[in-house]
Amino acid sequence: MTTLETRTQAEADWATWHEARERDLATPHGWLTLVAYLDLPSTPSRLADVPGLWWADADGAHHARDEADVPHATTHVVAEAGSQVVQTYTPQGRSGADAEVAVELVRRTGRYAVRLRDPRAAALRDFDGVPTFPYDESWVLDVPVRWYDEPRPAVVGAARPGLVHHVTLVGEVDLERDGRAATLRLTAGKGGSPALLFTDEAPGLAPWRIVFAEPSADRTTVRLDLNRAIDLPFAFSDFGTCPAPVEGNHVPFAVTAGEKAPR
């Protein structure tokens, strides 16, 4: 039985979690600082004001200080869907603690690109929090889960046109509310935790959101606290490459819980 005391504690726990979430977003080189996505060419070339020459081939991504340094270029190899900050630099005329721009090397759909993370990005400068629905305990769901005997690979779209992501499906759940129901598939999230990437009918949302599932001790159910459904990086920036939900992962009712569209 839910009491006022436990409900108040649950709301307090959610508020603490959301405050930490906003602090994490607002770090100097966090998701609010993306300002560019630059595909690497096949020959040594300059990229905006990023120091040096950059290019990519079958051996990886390469960076040289100048034309004379090309034969001795530094090579970086990043796994598909991975990323790595490989350099920081200070744009001309800048100074101060927030002057350095981070160069993040990414590999998406077999192609290398660099993403620039600038602590003076407008999205970070203007950030005053992520809008959310009020906490509602009715959106904390413990639902039966049907785990697959073997993980199932799937290919999904991405927030950035022209890209795809390879994901792993690990099971499925049924969600129902007000007589409407859907079967939704869980993916293996970072660290192996199952995750639900979904769309729904609520207004004022990012195109899709994600919530992480917490399996019960006996793994017969998972807890989906939809108050903790969050926006992926693409909701905050034009330079996110986030995976889209697997086909069919649409909730046929409004999930009025969790984060709303931040812009």
PDB file of C-alpha atoms in Angstrom:
ATOM      1  CA  MET A   1       0.000   0.000   0.000  1.00  0.00           C
ATOM      2  CA  THR A   2       1.343   3.421  -0.984  1.00  0.00           C
ATOM      3  CA  THR A   3       1.381   5.946   1.826  1.00  0.00           C
ATOM      4  CA  LEU A   4       1.882   9.698   1.785  1.00  0.00           C
ATOM      5  CA  GLU A   5       5.287   9.178   3.416  1.00  0.00           C
ATOM      6  CA  THR A   6       6.554   6.745   0.750  1.00  0.00           C
ATOM      7  CA  ARG A   7       5.060   8.887  -2.023  1.00  0.00           C
ATOM      8  CA  THR A   8       6.845  11.944  -0.677  1.00  0.00           C
ATOM      9  CA  GLN A   9      10.115  10.014  -0.418  1.00  0.00           C
ATOM     10  CA  ALA A  10       9.707   8.747  -3.982  1.00  0.00           C
ATOM     11  CA  GLU A  11       9.165  12.303  -5.202  1.00  0.00           C
ATOM     12  CA  ALA A  12      12.218  13.473  -3.260  1.00  0.00           C
ATOM     13  CA  ASP A  13      14.331  10.671  -4.753  1.00  0.00           C
ATOM     14  CA  TRP A  14      13.147  11.614  -8.233  1.00  0.00           C
ATOM     15  CA  ALA A  15      13.953  15.307  -7.630  1.00  0.00           C
ATOM     16  CA  THR A  16      17.464  14.404  -6.456  1.00  0.00           C
ATOM     17  CA  TRP A  17      17.956  12.203  -9.509  1.00  0.00           C
ATOM     18  CA  HIS A  18      16.751  14.925 -11.877  1.00  0.00           C
ATOM     19  CA  GLU A  19      18.988  17.567 -10.322  1.00  0.00           C
ATOM     20  CA  ALA A  20      21.971  15.242 -10.874  1.00  0.00           C
ATOM     21  CA  ARG A  21      20.835  14.663 -14.438  1.00  0.00           C
ATOM     22  CA  GLU A  22      20.787  18.411 -15.122  1.00  0.00           C
ATOM     23  CA  ARG A  23      24.199  18.903 -13.530  1.00  0.00           C
ATOM     24  CA  ASP A  24      25.609  16.164 -15.744  1.00  0.00           C
ATOM     25  CA  LEU A  25      24.172  17.805 -18.855  1.00  0.00           C
ATOM     26  CA  ALA A  26      25.736  21.143 -17.929  1.00  0.00           C
ATOM     27  CA  THR A  27      29.350  20.005 -17.595  1.00  0.00           C
ATOM     28  CA  PRO A  28      31.927  22.068 -19.574  1.00  0.00           C
ATOM     29  CA  HIS A  29      32.215  19.534 -22.409  1.00  0.00           C
ATOM     30  CA  GLY A  30      28.856  17.780 -21.949  1.00  0.00           C
ATOM     31  CA  TRP A  31      25.963  17.236 -24.345  1.00  0.00           C
ATOM     32  CA  LEU A  32      24.942  20.888 -24.281  1.00  0.00           C
ATOM     33  CA  THR A  33      28.275  21.935 -25.806  1.00  0.00           C
ATOM     34  CA  LEU A  34      28.056  20.277 -29.239  1.00  0.00           C
ATOM     35  CA  VAL A  35      28.572  22.945 -31.924  1.00  0.00           C
ATOM     36  CA  ALA A  36      29.690  21.055 -35.053  1.00  0.00           C
ATOM     37  CA  TYR A  37      29.747  17.651 -36.750  1.00  0.00           C
ATOM     38  CA  LEU A  38      32.447  17.476 -39.428  1.00  0.00           C
ATOM     39  CA  ASP A  39      32.892  14.398 -41.621  1.00  0.00           C
ATOM     40  CA  LEU A  40      36.515  13.508 -42.208  1.00  0.00           C
ATOM     41  CA  PRO A  41      37.614  13.667 -45.855  1.00  0.00           C
ATOM     42  CA  SER A  42      39.767  11.044 -47.566  1.00  0.00           C
ATOM     43  CA  THR A  43      42.735  13.397 -48.032  1.00  0.00           C
ATOM     44  CA  PRO A  44      44.484  15.654 -45.493  1.00  0.00           C
ATOM     45  CA  SER A  45      42.295  18.752 -45.076  1.00  0.00           C
ATOM     46  CA  ARG A  46      41.589  21.548 -42.646  1.00  0.00           C
ATOM     47  CA  LEU A  47      38.348  21.459 -40.652  1.00  0.00           C
ATOM     48  CA  ALA A  48      36.953  24.847 -39.643  1.00  0.00           C
ATOM     49  CA  ASP A  49      39.314  26.308 -37.026  1.00  0.00           C
ATOM     50  CA  VAL A  50      40.454  22.929 -35.675  1.00  0.00           C
ATOM     51  CA  PRO A  51      44.269  22.870 -35.622  1.00  0.00           C
ATOM     52  CA  GLY A  52      46.089  20.705 -38.141  1.00  0.00           C
ATOM     53  CA  LEU A  53      45.004  18.452 -40.983  1.00  0.00           C
ATOM     54  CA  TRP A  54      42.475  15.623 -40.685  1.00  0.00           C
ATOM     55  CA  TRP A  55      41.452  12.688 -42.857  1.00  0.00           C
ATOM     56  CA  ALA A  56      40.300   9.078 -42.633  1.00  0.00           C
ATOM     57  CA  ASP A  57      40.884   5.839 -44.505  1.00  0.00           C
ATOM     58  CA  ALA A  58      40.642   2.105 -43.906  1.00  0.00           C
ATOM     59  CA  ASP A  59      43.342   2.315 -41.221  1.00  0.00           C
ATOM     60  CA  GLY A  60      41.506   4.860 -39.063  1.00  0.00           C
ATOM     61  CA  ALA A  61      41.353   8.626 -38.540  1.00  0.00           C
ATOM     62  CA  HIS A  62      44.534  10.654 -38.921  1.00  0.00           C
ATOM     63  CA  HIS A  63      45.717  14.008 -37.624  1.00  0.00           C
ATOM     64  CA  ALA A  64      48.842  15.911 -38.645  1.00  0.00           C
ATOM     65  CA  ARG A  65      50.111  19.272 -37.427  1.00  0.00           C
ATOM     66  CA  ASP A  66      50.774  20.521 -40.975  1.00  0.00           C
ATOM     67  CA  GLU A  67      51.688  19.345 -44.491  1.00  0.00           C
ATOM     68  CA  ALA A  68      55.223  18.433 -43.435  1.00  0.00           C
ATOM     69  CA  ASP A  69      53.877  16.256 -40.608  1.00  0.00           C
ATOM     70  CA  VAL A  70      51.526  14.198 -42.814  1.00  0.00           C
ATOM     71  CA  PRO A  71      53.940  11.221 -43.121  1.00  0.00           C
ATOM     72  CA  HIS A  72      54.140  11.082 -39.319  1.00  0.00           C
ATOM     73  CA  ALA A  73      50.444  11.653 -38.580  1.00  0.00           C
ATOM     74  CA  THR A  74      48.819  10.400 -35.411  1.00  0.00           C
ATOM     75  CA  THR A  75      46.292   7.645 -36.103  1.00  0.00           C
ATOM     76  CA  HIS A  76      43.215   6.969 -33.973  1.00  0.00           C
ATOM     77  CA  VAL A  77      40.920   3.958 -34.267  1.00  0.00           C
ATOM     78  CA  VAL A  78      37.434   4.152 -32.776  1.00  0.00           C
ATOM     79  CA  ALA A  79      34.946   1.292 -32.764  1.00  0.00           C
ATOM     80  CA  GLU A  80      31.659   1.639 -34.596  1.00  0.00           C
ATOM     81  CA  ALA A  81      29.240   3.782 -32.542  1.00  0.00           C
ATOM     82  CA  GLY A  82      32.128   4.783 -30.289  1.00  0.00           C
ATOM     83  CA  SER A  83      33.764   8.124 -29.596  1.00  0.00           C
ATOM     84  CA  GLN A  84      36.917   9.523 -28.030  1.00  0.00           C
ATOM     85  CA  VAL A  85      38.111  13.032 -27.205  1.00  0.00           C
ATOM     86  CA  VAL A  86      41.438  13.195 -29.034  1.00  0.00           C
ATOM     87  CA  GLN A  87      42.393  16.838 -28.655  1.00  0.00           C
ATOM     88  CA  THR A  88      41.538  20.146 -27.056  1.00  0.00           C
ATOM     89  CA  TYR A  89      42.441  23.549 -28.440  1.00  0.00           C
ATOM     90  CA  THR A  90      41.858  27.196 -27.666  1.00  0.00           C
ATOM     91  CA  PRO A  91      40.380  29.247 -30.517  1.00  0.00           C
ATOM     92  CA  GLN A  92      42.290  32.375 -31.422  1.00  0.00           C
ATOM     93  CA  GLY A  93      41.528  35.321 -29.162  1.00  0.00           C
ATOM     94  CA  ARG A  94      40.075  33.263 -26.322  1.00  0.00           C
ATOM     95  CA  SER A  95      41.174  33.039 -22.733  1.00  0.00           C
ATOM     96  CA  GLY A  96      39.738  31.896 -19.432  1.00  0.00           C
ATOM     97  CA  ALA A  97      38.712  28.663 -17.787  1.00  0.00           C
ATOM     98  CA  ASP A  98      36.055  27.922 -20.432  1.00  0.00           C
ATOM     99  CA  ALA A  99      38.238  28.671 -23.465  1.00  0.00           C
ATOM    100  CA  GLU A 100      39.157  25.141 -24.577  1.00  0.00           C
ATOM    101  CA  VAL A 101      37.158  23.337 -27.256  1.00  0.00           C
ATOM    102  CA  ALA A 102      37.241  19.516 -27.178  1.00  0.00           C
ATOM    103  CA  VAL A 103      37.624  17.560 -30.420  1.00  0.00           C
ATOM    104  CA  GLU A 104      35.626  14.330 -30.177  1.00  0.00           C
ATOM    105  CA  LEU A 105      36.343  11.676 -32.783  1.00  0.00           C
ATOM    106  CA  VAL A 106      33.290   9.548 -33.613  1.00  0.00           C
ATOM    107  CA  ARG A 107      32.626   6.626 -35.931  1.00  0.00           C
ATOM    108  CA  ARG A 108      29.124   6.209 -37.279  1.00  0.00           C
ATOM    109  CA  THR A 109      27.967   3.797 -39.999  1.00  0.00           C
ATOM    110  CA  GLY A 110      31.621   3.088 -40.755  1.00  0.00           C
ATOM    111  CA  ARG A 111      32.513   6.743 -41.306  1.00  0.00           C
ATOM    112  CA  TYR A 112      34.702   8.961 -39.151  1.00  0.00           C
ATOM    113  CA  ALA A 113      33.791  12.499 -38.115  1.00  0.00           C
ATOM    114  CA  VAL A 114      34.806  14.964 -35.454  1.00  0.00           C
ATOM    115  CA  ARG A 115      32.355  16.672 -33.163  1.00  0.00           C
ATOM    116  CA  LEU A 116      33.328  19.898 -31.455  1.00  0.00           C
ATOM    117  CA  ARG A 117      32.362  20.488 -27.828  1.00  0.00           C
ATOM    118  CA  ASP A 118      32.539  24.161 -26.921  1.00  0.00           C
ATOM    119  CA  PRO A 119      31.872  25.238 -23.306  1.00  0.00           C
ATOM    120  CA  ARG A 120      30.678  28.586 -24.680  1.00  0.00           C
ATOM    121  CA  ALA A 121      27.949  26.946 -26.766  1.00  0.00           C
ATOM    122  CA  ALA A 122      24.638  28.800 -26.741  1.00  0.00           C
ATOM    123  CA  ALA A 123      22.780  25.700 -25.530  1.00  0.00           C
ATOM    124  CA  LEU A 124      24.915  25.570 -22.381  1.00  0.00           C
ATOM    125  CA  ARG A 125      24.949  29.331 -21.888  1.00  0.00           C
ATOM    126  CA  ASP A 126      21.143  29.507 -22.025  1.00  0.00           C
ATOM    127  CA  PHE A 127      20.430  26.267 -20.149  1.00  0.00           C
ATOM    128  CA  ASP A 128      17.992  26.632 -17.262  1.00  0.00           C
ATOM    129  CA  GLY A 129      16.968  23.007 -16.837  1.00  0.00           C
ATOM    130  CA  VAL A 130      15.033  20.319 -18.676  1.00  0.00           C
ATOM    131  CA  PRO A 131      11.239  20.687 -18.526  1.00  0.00           C
ATOM    132  CA  THR A 132       9.440  17.658 -17.102  1.00  0.00           C
ATOM    133  CA  PHE A 133       6.004  16.407 -16.282  1.00  0.00           C
ATOM    134  CA  PRO A 134       5.224  16.427 -12.543  1.00  0.00           C
ATOM    135  CA  TYR A 135       6.227  13.260 -10.723  1.00  0.00           C
ATOM    136  CA  ASP A 136       3.403  10.699 -10.903  1.00  0.00           C
ATOM    137  CA  GLU A 137       3.718   7.381  -9.093  1.00  0.00           C
ATOM    138  CA  SER A 138       1.209   5.771 -11.458  1.00  0.00           C
ATOM    139  CA  TRP A 139       3.947   5.758 -14.107  1.00  0.00           C
ATOM    140  CA  VAL A 140       6.191   3.487 -12.034  1.00  0.00           C
ATOM    141  CA  LEU A 141       5.401   0.183 -13.709  1.00  0.00           C
ATOM    142  CA  ASP A 142       6.431  -3.342 -12.758  1.00  0.00           C
ATOM    143  CA  VAL A 143       5.673  -5.392 -15.849  1.00  0.00           C
ATOM    144  CA  PRO A 144       6.301  -9.008 -16.841  1.00  0.00           C
ATOM    145  CA  VAL A 145       9.201  -9.427 -19.245  1.00  0.00           C
ATOM    146  CA  ARG A 146       9.803 -12.062 -21.886  1.00  0.00           C
ATOM    147  CA  TRP A 147      13.561 -12.419 -22.285  1.00  0.00           C
ATOM    148  CA  TYR A 148      14.790 -13.783 -25.591  1.00  0.00           C
ATOM    149  CA  ASP A 149      16.743 -17.046 -25.481  1.00  0.00           C
ATOM    150  CA  GLU A 150      19.436 -15.367 -27.565  1.00  0.00           C
ATOM    151  CA  PRO A 151      20.061 -11.654 -28.211  1.00  0.00           C
ATOM    152  CA  ARG A 152      18.637 -10.496 -31.545  1.00  0.00           C
ATOM    153  CA  PRO A 153      20.545  -8.022 -33.697  1.00  0.00           C
ATOM    154  CA  ALA A 154      18.611  -5.201 -35.352  1.00  0.00           C
ATOM    155  CA  VAL A 155      19.399  -2.159 -37.459  1.00  0.00           C
ATOM    156  CA  VAL A 156      17.684   1.128 -36.599  1.00  0.00           C
ATOM    157  CA  GLY A 157      17.797   4.666 -37.903  1.00  0.00           C
ATOM    158  CA  ALA A 158      19.520   7.618 -36.303  1.00  0.00           C
ATOM    159  CA  ALA A 159      18.829  11.212 -35.402  1.00  0.00           C
ATOM    160  CA  ARG A 160      21.350  12.297 -38.036  1.00  0.00           C
ATOM    161  CA  PRO A 161      20.216  11.541 -41.615  1.00  0.00           C
ATOM    162  CA  GLY A 162      22.229   8.953 -43.475  1.00  0.00           C
ATOM    163  CA  LEU A 163      23.343   7.041 -40.399  1.00  0.00           C
ATOM    164  CA  VAL A 164      22.188   3.746 -38.899  1.00  0.00           C
ATOM    165  CA  HIS A 165      22.864   1.957 -35.622  1.00  0.00           C
ATOM    166  CA  HIS A 166      23.251  -1.739 -34.876  1.00  0.00           C
ATOM    167  CA  VAL A 167      21.442  -2.596 -31.648  1.00  0.00           C
ATOM    168  CA  THR A 168      20.804  -5.762 -29.671  1.00  0.00           C
ATOM    169  CA  LEU A 169      17.269  -6.746 -28.669  1.00  0.00           C
ATOM    170  CA  VAL A 170      17.099  -8.694 -25.412  1.00  0.00           C
ATOM    171  CA  GLY A 171      13.398  -9.079 -24.622  1.00  0.00           C
ATOM    172  CA  GLU A 172       9.943  -7.562 -24.739  1.00  0.00           C
ATOM    173  CA  VAL A 173       7.245  -6.164 -22.474  1.00  0.00           C
ATOM    174  CA  ASP A 174       3.589  -5.226 -22.805  1.00  0.00           C
ATOM    175  CA  LEU A 175       2.425  -1.774 -21.724  1.00  0.00           C
ATOM    176  CA  GLU A 176      -1.261  -1.028 -21.240  1.00  0.00           C
ATOM    177  CA  ARG A 177      -3.228   1.997 -20.076  1.00  0.00           C
ATOM    178  CA  ASP A 178      -6.851   3.023 -20.493  1.00  0.00           C
ATOM    179  CA  GLY A 179      -7.583   0.025 -22.696  1.00  0.00           C
ATOM    180  CA  ARG A 180      -4.709   0.610 -25.102  1.00  0.00           C
ATOM    181  CA  ALA A 181      -1.751  -1.738 -25.227  1.00  0.00           C
ATOM    182  CA  ALA A 182       1.493  -2.312 -27.102  1.00  0.00           C
ATOM    183  CA  THR A 183       4.293  -4.844 -27.162  1.00  0.00           C
ATOM    184  CA  LEU A 184       7.655  -3.096 -26.956  1.00  0.00           C
ATOM    185  CA  ARG A 185      11.159  -4.477 -27.335  1.00  0.00           C
ATOM    186  CA  LEU A 186      14.046  -3.872 -24.956  1.00  0.00           C
ATOM    187  CA  THR A 187      17.572  -3.214 -26.136  1.00  0.00           C
ATOM    188  CA  ALA A 188      20.878  -3.815 -24.400  1.00  0.00           C
ATOM    189  CA  GLY A 189      21.920  -0.420 -23.078  1.00  0.00           C
ATOM    190  CA  LYS A 190      25.374   0.742 -22.079  1.00  0.00           C
ATOM    191  CA  GLY A 191      26.760  -1.453 -19.359  1.00  0.00           C
ATOM    192  CA  GLY A 192      24.319  -4.190 -20.296  1.00  0.00           C
ATOM    193  CA  SER A 193      21.270  -2.694 -18.585  1.00  0.00           C
ATOM    194  CA  PRO A 194      18.081  -3.230 -20.609  1.00  0.00           C
ATOM    195  CA  ALA A 195      16.579  -0.066 -21.999  1.00  0.00           C
ATOM    196  CA  LEU A 196      13.338   0.950 -23.654  1.00  0.00           C
ATOM    197  CA  LEU A 197      13.602   3.424 -26.507  1.00  0.00           C
ATOM    198  CA  PHE A 198      10.120   4.558 -27.465  1.00  0.00           C
ATOM    199  CA  THR A 199       7.763   7.113 -28.925  1.00  0.00           C
ATOM    200  CA  ASP A 200       4.311   7.935 -27.575  1.00  0.00           C
ATOM    201  CA  GLU A 201       1.306  10.218 -28.003  1.00  0.00           C
ATOM    202  CA  ALA A 202       2.046  12.954 -25.457  1.00  0.00           C
ATOM    203  CA  PRO A 203       2.452  16.483 -26.839  1.00  0.00           C
ATOM    204  CA  GLY A 204       5.532  18.637 -26.364  1.00  0.00           C
ATOM    205  CA  LEU A 205       8.084  15.823 -26.487  1.00  0.00           C
ATOM    206  CA  ALA A 206      11.335  15.128 -28.266  1.00  0.00           C
ATOM    207  CA  PRO A 207      10.757  12.673 -31.148  1.00  0.00           C
ATOM    208  CA  TRP A 208      11.722   9.765 -28.899  1.00  0.00           C
ATOM    209  CA  ARG A 209      12.901   9.117 -25.350  1.00  0.00           C
ATOM    210  CA  ILE A 210      14.619   6.374 -23.392  1.00  0.00           C
ATOM    211  CA  VAL A 211      14.042   4.796 -19.988  1.00  0.00           C
ATOM    212  CA  PHE A 212      16.255   2.171 -18.379  1.00  0.00           C
ATOM    213  CA  ALA A 213      14.620  -0.996 -17.087  1.00  0.00           C
ATOM    214  CA  GLU A 214      15.434  -2.453 -13.686  1.00  0.00           C
ATOM    215  CA  PRO A 215      14.994  -6.275 -13.621  1.00  0.00           C
ATOM    216  CA  SER A 216      13.558  -7.832 -10.497  1.00  0.00           C
ATOM    217  CA  ALA A 217      15.716 -10.212  -8.463  1.00  0.00           C
ATOM    218  CA  ASP A 218      14.154 -13.235 -10.182  1.00  0.00           C
ATOM    219  CA  ARG A 219      14.154 -11.455 -13.583  1.00  0.00           C
ATOM    220  CA  THR A 220      10.476 -12.211 -14.195  1.00  0.00           C
ATOM    221  CA  THR A 221       9.558  -8.515 -14.256  1.00  0.00           C
ATOM    222  CA  VAL A 222      11.219  -5.197 -14.958  1.00  0.00           C
ATOM    223  CA  ARG A 223      10.510  -1.856 -13.349  1.00  0.00           C
ATOM    224  CA  LEU A 224       9.980   0.975 -15.817  1.00  0.00           C
ATOM    225  CA  ASP A 225       9.896   4.253 -13.931  1.00  0.00           C
ATOM    226  CA  LEU A 226       8.652   6.464 -16.737  1.00  0.00           C
ATOM    227  CA  ASN A 227       9.169   9.524 -14.549  1.00  0.00           C
ATOM    228  CA  ARG A 228      12.805   8.889 -15.460  1.00  0.00           C
ATOM    229  CA  ALA A 229      12.248   8.774 -19.207  1.00  0.00           C
ATOM    230  CA  ILE A 230      14.912  11.093 -20.561  1.00  0.00           C
ATOM    231  CA  ASP A 231      15.772  12.902 -23.767  1.00  0.00           C
ATOM    232  CA  LEU A 232      18.722  11.678 -25.771  1.00  0.00           C
ATOM    233  CA  PRO A 233      21.477  14.122 -26.807  1.00  0.00           C
ATOM    234  CA  PHE A 234      19.897  14.832 -30.204  1.00  0.00           C
ATOM    235  CA  ALA A 235      17.027  16.586 -28.404  1.00  0.00           C
ATOM    236  CA  PHE A 236      19.462  19.247 -27.189  1.00  0.00           C
ATOM    237  CA  SER A 237      21.619  19.608 -30.286  1.00  0.00           C
ATOM    238  CA  ASP A 238      21.591  19.354 -34.073  1.00  0.00           C
ATOM    239  CA  PHE A 239      24.771  17.282 -33.823  1.00  0.00           C
ATOM    240  CA  GLY A 240      23.524  14.214 -31.958  1.00  0.00           C
ATOM    241  CA  THR A 241      23.657  10.851 -33.739  1.00  0.00           C
ATOM    242  CA  CYS A 242      21.390   8.938 -31.344  1.00  0.00           C
ATOM    243  CA  PRO A 243      19.739   5.648 -32.334  1.00  0.00           C
ATOM    244  CA  ALA A 244      16.038   5.684 -33.141  1.00  0.00           C
ATOM    245  CA  PRO A 245      13.610   3.207 -31.560  1.00  0.00           C
ATOM    246  CA  VAL A 246      13.300  -0.197 -33.161  1.00  0.00           C
ATOM    247  CA  GLU A 247      10.373  -0.319 -35.579  1.00  0.00           C
ATOM    248  CA  GLY A 248       7.090  -0.757 -33.713  1.00  0.00           C
ATOM    249  CA  ASN A 249       8.239   0.673 -30.368  1.00  0.00           C
ATOM    250  CA  HIS A 250       5.392   3.160 -30.224  1.00  0.00           C
ATOM    251  CA  VAL A 251       3.210   3.495 -27.138  1.00  0.00           C
ATOM    252  CA  PRO A 252      -0.362   4.155 -28.385  1.00  0.00           C
ATOM    253  CA  PHE A 253      -1.180   6.532 -25.524  1.00  0.00           C
ATOM    254  CA  ALA A 254       0.318   9.640 -23.963  1.00  0.00           C
ATOM    255  CA  VAL A 255       3.120   8.948 -21.491  1.00  0.00           C
ATOM    256  CA  THR A 256       2.754  12.111 -19.427  1.00  0.00           C
ATOM    257  CA  ALA A 257       5.863  11.435 -17.361  1.00  0.00           C
ATOM    258  CA  GLY A 258       9.550  12.176 -17.635  1.00  0.00           C
ATOM    259  CA  GLU A 259      11.290  14.824 -19.666  1.00  0.00           C
ATOM    260  CA  LYS A 260       9.626  17.068 -22.210  1.00  0.00           C
ATOM    261  CA  ALA A 261      11.280  18.550 -25.299  1.00  0.00           C
ATOM    262  CA  PRO A 262      14.085  20.886 -24.146  1.00  0.00           C
ATOM    263  CA  ARG A 263      13.813  23.237 -27.140  1.00  0.00           C
TER     264      ARG A 263
END
